[in-house]
PDB file of C-alpha atoms in Angstrom:
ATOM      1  CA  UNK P  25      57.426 -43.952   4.148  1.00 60.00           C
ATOM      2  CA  UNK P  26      57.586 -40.349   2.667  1.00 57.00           C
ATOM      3  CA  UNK P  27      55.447 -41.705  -0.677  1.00 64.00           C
ATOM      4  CA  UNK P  28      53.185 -42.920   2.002  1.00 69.00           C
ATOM      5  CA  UNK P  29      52.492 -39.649   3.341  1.00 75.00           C
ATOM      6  CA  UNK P  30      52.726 -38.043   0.025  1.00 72.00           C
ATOM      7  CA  UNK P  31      49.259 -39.659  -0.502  1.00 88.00           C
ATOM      8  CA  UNK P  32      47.925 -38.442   2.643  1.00 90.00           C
ATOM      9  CA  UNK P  33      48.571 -35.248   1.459  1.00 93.00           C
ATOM     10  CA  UNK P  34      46.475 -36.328  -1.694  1.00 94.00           C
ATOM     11  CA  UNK P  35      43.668 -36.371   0.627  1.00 95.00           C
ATOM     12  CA  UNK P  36      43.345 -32.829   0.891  1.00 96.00           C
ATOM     13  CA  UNK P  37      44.373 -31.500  -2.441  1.00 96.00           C
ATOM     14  CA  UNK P  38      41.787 -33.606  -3.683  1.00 96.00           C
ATOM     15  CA  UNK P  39      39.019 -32.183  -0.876  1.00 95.00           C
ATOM     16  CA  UNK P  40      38.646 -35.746   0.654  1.00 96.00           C
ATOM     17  CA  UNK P  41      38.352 -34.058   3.980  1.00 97.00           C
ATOM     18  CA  UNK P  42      36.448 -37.284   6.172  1.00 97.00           C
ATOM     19  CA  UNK P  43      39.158 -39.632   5.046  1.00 96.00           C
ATOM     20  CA  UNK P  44      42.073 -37.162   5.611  1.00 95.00           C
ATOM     21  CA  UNK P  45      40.016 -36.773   9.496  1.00 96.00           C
ATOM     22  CA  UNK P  46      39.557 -39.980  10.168  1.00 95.00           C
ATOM     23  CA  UNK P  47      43.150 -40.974   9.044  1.00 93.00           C
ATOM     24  CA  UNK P  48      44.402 -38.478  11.258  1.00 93.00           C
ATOM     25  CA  UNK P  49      42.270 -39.747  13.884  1.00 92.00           C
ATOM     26  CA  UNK P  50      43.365 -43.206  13.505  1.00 92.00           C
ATOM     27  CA  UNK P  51      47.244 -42.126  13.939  1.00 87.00           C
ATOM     28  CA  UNK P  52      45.891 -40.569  17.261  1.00 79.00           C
ATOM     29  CA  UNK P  53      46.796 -37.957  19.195  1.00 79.00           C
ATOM     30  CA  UNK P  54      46.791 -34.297  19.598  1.00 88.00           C
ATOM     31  CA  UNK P  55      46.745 -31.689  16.310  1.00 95.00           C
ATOM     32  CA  UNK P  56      50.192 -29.902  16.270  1.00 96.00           C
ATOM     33  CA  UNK P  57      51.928 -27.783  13.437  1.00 95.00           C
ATOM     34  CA  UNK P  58      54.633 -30.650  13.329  1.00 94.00           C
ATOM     35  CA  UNK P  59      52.288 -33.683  13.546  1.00 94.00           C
ATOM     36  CA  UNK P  60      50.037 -32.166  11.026  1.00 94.00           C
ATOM     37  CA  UNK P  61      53.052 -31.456   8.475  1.00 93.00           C
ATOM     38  CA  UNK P  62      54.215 -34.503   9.600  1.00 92.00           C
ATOM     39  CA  UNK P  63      51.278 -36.409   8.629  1.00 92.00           C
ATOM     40  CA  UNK P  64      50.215 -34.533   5.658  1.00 94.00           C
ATOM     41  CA  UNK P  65      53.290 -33.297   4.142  1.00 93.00           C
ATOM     42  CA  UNK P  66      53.864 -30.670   1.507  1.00 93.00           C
ATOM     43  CA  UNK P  67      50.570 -28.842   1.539  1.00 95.00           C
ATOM     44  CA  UNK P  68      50.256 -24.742   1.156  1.00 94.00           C
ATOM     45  CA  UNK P  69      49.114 -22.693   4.013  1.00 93.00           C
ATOM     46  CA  UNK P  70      45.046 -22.379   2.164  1.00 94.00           C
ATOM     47  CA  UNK P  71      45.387 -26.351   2.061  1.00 96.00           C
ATOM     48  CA  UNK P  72      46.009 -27.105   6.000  1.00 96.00           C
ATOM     49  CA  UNK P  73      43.855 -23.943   6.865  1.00 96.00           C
ATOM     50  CA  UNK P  74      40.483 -25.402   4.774  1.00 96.00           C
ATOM     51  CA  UNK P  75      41.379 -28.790   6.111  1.00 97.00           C
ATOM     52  CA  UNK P  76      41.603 -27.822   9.738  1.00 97.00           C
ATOM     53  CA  UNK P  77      38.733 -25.860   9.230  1.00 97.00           C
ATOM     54  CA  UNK P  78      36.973 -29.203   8.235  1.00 98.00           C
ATOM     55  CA  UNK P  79      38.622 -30.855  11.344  1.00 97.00           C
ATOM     56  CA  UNK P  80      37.034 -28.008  13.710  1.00 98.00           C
ATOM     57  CA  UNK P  81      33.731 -28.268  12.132  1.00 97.00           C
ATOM     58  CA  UNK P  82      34.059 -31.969  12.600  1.00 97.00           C
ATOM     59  CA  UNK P  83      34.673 -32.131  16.439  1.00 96.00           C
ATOM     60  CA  UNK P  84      35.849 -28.196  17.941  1.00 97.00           C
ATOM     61  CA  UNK P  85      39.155 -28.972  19.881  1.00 97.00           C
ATOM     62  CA  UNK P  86      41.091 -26.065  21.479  1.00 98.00           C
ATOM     63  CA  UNK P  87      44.423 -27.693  19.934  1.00 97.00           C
ATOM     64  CA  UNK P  88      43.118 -27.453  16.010  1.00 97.00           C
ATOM     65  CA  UNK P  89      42.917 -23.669  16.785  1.00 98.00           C
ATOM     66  CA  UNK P  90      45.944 -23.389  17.933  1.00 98.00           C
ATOM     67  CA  UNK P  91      47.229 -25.596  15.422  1.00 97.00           C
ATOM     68  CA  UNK P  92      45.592 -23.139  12.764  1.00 96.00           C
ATOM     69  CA  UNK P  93      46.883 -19.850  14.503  1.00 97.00           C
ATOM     70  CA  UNK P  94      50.269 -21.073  14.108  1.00 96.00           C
ATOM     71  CA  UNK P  95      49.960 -22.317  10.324  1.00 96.00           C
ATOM     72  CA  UNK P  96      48.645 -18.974   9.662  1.00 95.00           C
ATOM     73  CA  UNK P  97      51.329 -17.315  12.286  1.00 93.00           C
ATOM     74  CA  UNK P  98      54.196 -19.251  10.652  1.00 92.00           C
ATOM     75  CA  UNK P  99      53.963 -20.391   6.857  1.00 89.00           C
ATOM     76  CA  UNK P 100      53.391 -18.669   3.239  1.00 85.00           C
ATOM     77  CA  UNK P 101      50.759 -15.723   3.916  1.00 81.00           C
ATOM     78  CA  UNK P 102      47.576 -17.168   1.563  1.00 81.00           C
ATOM     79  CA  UNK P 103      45.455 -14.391   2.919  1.00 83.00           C
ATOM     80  CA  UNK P 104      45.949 -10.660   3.404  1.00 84.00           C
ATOM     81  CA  UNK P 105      44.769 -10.192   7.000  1.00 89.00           C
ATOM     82  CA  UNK P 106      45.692 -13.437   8.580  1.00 93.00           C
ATOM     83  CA  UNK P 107      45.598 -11.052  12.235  1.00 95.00           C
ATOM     84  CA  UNK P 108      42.129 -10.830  12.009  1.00 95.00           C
ATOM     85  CA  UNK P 109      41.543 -14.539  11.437  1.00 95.00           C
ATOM     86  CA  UNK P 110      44.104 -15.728  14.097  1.00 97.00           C
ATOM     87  CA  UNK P 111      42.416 -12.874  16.822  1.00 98.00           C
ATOM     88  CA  UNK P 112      39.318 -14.422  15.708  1.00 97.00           C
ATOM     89  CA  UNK P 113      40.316 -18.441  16.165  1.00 98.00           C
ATOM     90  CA  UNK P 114      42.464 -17.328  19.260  1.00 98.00           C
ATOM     91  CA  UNK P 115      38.771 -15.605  21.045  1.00 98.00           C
ATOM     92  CA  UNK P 116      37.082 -18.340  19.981  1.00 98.00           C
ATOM     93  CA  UNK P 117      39.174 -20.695  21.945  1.00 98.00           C
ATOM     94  CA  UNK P 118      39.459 -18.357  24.619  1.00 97.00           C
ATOM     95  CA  UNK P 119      35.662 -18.443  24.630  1.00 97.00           C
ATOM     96  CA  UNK P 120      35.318 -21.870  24.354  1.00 98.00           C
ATOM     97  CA  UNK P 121      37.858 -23.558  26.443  1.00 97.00           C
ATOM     98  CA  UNK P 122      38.975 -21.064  28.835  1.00 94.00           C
ATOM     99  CA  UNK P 123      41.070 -23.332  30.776  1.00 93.00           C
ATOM    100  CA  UNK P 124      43.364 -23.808  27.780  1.00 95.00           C
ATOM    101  CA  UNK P 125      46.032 -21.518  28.487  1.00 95.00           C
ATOM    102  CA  UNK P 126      48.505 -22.545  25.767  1.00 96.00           C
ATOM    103  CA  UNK P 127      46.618 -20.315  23.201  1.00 98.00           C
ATOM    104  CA  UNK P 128      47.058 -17.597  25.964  1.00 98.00           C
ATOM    105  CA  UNK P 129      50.675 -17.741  26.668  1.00 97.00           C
ATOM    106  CA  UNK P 130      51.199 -18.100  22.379  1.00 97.00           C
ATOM    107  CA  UNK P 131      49.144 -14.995  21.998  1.00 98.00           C
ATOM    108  CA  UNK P 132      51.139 -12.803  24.427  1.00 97.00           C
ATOM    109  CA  UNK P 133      54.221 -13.962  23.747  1.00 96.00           C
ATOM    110  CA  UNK P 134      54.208 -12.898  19.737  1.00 95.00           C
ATOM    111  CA  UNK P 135      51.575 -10.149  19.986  1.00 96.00           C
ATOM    112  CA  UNK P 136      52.794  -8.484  23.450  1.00 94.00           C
ATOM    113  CA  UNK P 137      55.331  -6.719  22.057  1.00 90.00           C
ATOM    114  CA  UNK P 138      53.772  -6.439  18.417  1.00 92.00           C
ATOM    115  CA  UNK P 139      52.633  -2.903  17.327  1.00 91.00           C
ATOM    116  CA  UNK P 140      50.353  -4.509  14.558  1.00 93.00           C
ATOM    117  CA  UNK P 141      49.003  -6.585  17.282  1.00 95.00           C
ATOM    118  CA  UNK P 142      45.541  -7.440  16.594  1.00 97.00           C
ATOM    119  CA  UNK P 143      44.909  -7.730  20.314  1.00 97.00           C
ATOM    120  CA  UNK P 144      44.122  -4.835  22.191  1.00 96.00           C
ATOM    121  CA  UNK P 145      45.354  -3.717  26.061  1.00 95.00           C
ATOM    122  CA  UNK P 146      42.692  -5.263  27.581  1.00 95.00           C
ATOM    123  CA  UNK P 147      42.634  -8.507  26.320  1.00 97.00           C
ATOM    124  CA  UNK P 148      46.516  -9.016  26.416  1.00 97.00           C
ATOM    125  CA  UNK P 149      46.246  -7.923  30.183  1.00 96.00           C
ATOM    126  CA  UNK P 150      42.861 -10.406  30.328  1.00 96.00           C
ATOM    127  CA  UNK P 151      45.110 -13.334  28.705  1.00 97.00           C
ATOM    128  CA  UNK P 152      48.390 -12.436  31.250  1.00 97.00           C
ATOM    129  CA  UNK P 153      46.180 -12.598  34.277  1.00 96.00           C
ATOM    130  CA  UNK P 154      44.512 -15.554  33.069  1.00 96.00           C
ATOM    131  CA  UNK P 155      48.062 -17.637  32.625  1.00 97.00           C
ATOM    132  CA  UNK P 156      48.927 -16.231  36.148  1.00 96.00           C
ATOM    133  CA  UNK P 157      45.889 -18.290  37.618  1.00 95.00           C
ATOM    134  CA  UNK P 158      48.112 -21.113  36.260  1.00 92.00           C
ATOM    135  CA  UNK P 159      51.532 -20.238  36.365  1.00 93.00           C
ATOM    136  CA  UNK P 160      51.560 -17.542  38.960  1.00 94.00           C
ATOM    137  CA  UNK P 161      55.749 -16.946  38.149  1.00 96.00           C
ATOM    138  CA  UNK P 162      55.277 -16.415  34.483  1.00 95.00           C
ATOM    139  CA  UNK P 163      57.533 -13.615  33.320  1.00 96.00           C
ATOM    140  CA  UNK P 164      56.051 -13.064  30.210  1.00 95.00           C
ATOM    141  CA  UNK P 165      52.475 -12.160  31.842  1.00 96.00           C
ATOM    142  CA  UNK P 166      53.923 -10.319  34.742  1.00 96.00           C
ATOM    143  CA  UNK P 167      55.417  -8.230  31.769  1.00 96.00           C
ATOM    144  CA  UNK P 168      51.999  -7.706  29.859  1.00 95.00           C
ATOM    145  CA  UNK P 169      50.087  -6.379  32.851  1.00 95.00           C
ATOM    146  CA  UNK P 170      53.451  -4.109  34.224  1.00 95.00           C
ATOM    147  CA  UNK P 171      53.316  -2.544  30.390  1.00 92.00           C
ATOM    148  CA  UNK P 172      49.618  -2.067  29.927  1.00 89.00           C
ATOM    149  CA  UNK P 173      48.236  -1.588  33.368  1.00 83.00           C
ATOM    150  CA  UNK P 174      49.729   1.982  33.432  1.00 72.00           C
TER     151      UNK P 174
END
């Protein structure tokens, strides 16, 4: 099974981007760090960011950029100022699907506290009151807004 998904992986090294998408597609299902390493195993951080970036381009879901944010957030640095690119991605989604509060909650919760945060007051405070239109009990938010409202 793993030699199977080695060759998936082949896919992308080799820049075949519409057959790596549409096998993805195929397996079904929502874009995830795991299910993404899962599928295509064994690729560097510059590999799953092009490809996702391919996979956005291809049809703009709020869970590729999330999925993106955390490759940057969480493997090998490929890029010196991966803050800028996962404020960027995480406006974007903000923008574009603003009832998507996953991205929101993520955000806070590793940049809230974060004094190289590439969020400023106001839009950590915009995200925390956002989440509490969903989740009016959530700790995290009622913390944000309590710390920057001042």
């Amino acid at each position: 099974c793993m030699g199977k998904k080695i060759k998936n992986s082949h896919l992308i090294k080799k820049g075949f981007y519409s057959k790596a998408y549409d096998l993805f597609e195929n397996v079904g299902g929502e874009y995830s760090i795991n299910r993404i390493i899962d599928i295509f195993p064994r690729l560097n951080t510059k590999e799953y960011y092009c490809y996702l970036m391919y996979a956005i381009y291809r049809n703009e879901t709020p869970d590729k950029h999330m999925t993106l944010c955390e490759i940057l957030m969480f493997m090998d640095l490929f890029i010196d100022d991966s803050y800028s690119i996962i404020h960027w991605h995480v406006k974007r989604t903000v923008k574009l699907f603003p009832e998507y509060i996953k991205i929101k909650i993520w955000a806070i919760e590793l940049f809230g506290e974060c004094p190289t945060s590439p969020f400023n007051n106001k839009e950590l405070i915009d995200f925390a009151k956002s989440i509490l239109d969903f989740d009016y009990n959530n700790q995290i938010a009622i913390k944000i807004i309590k710390k920057y409202s001042k």
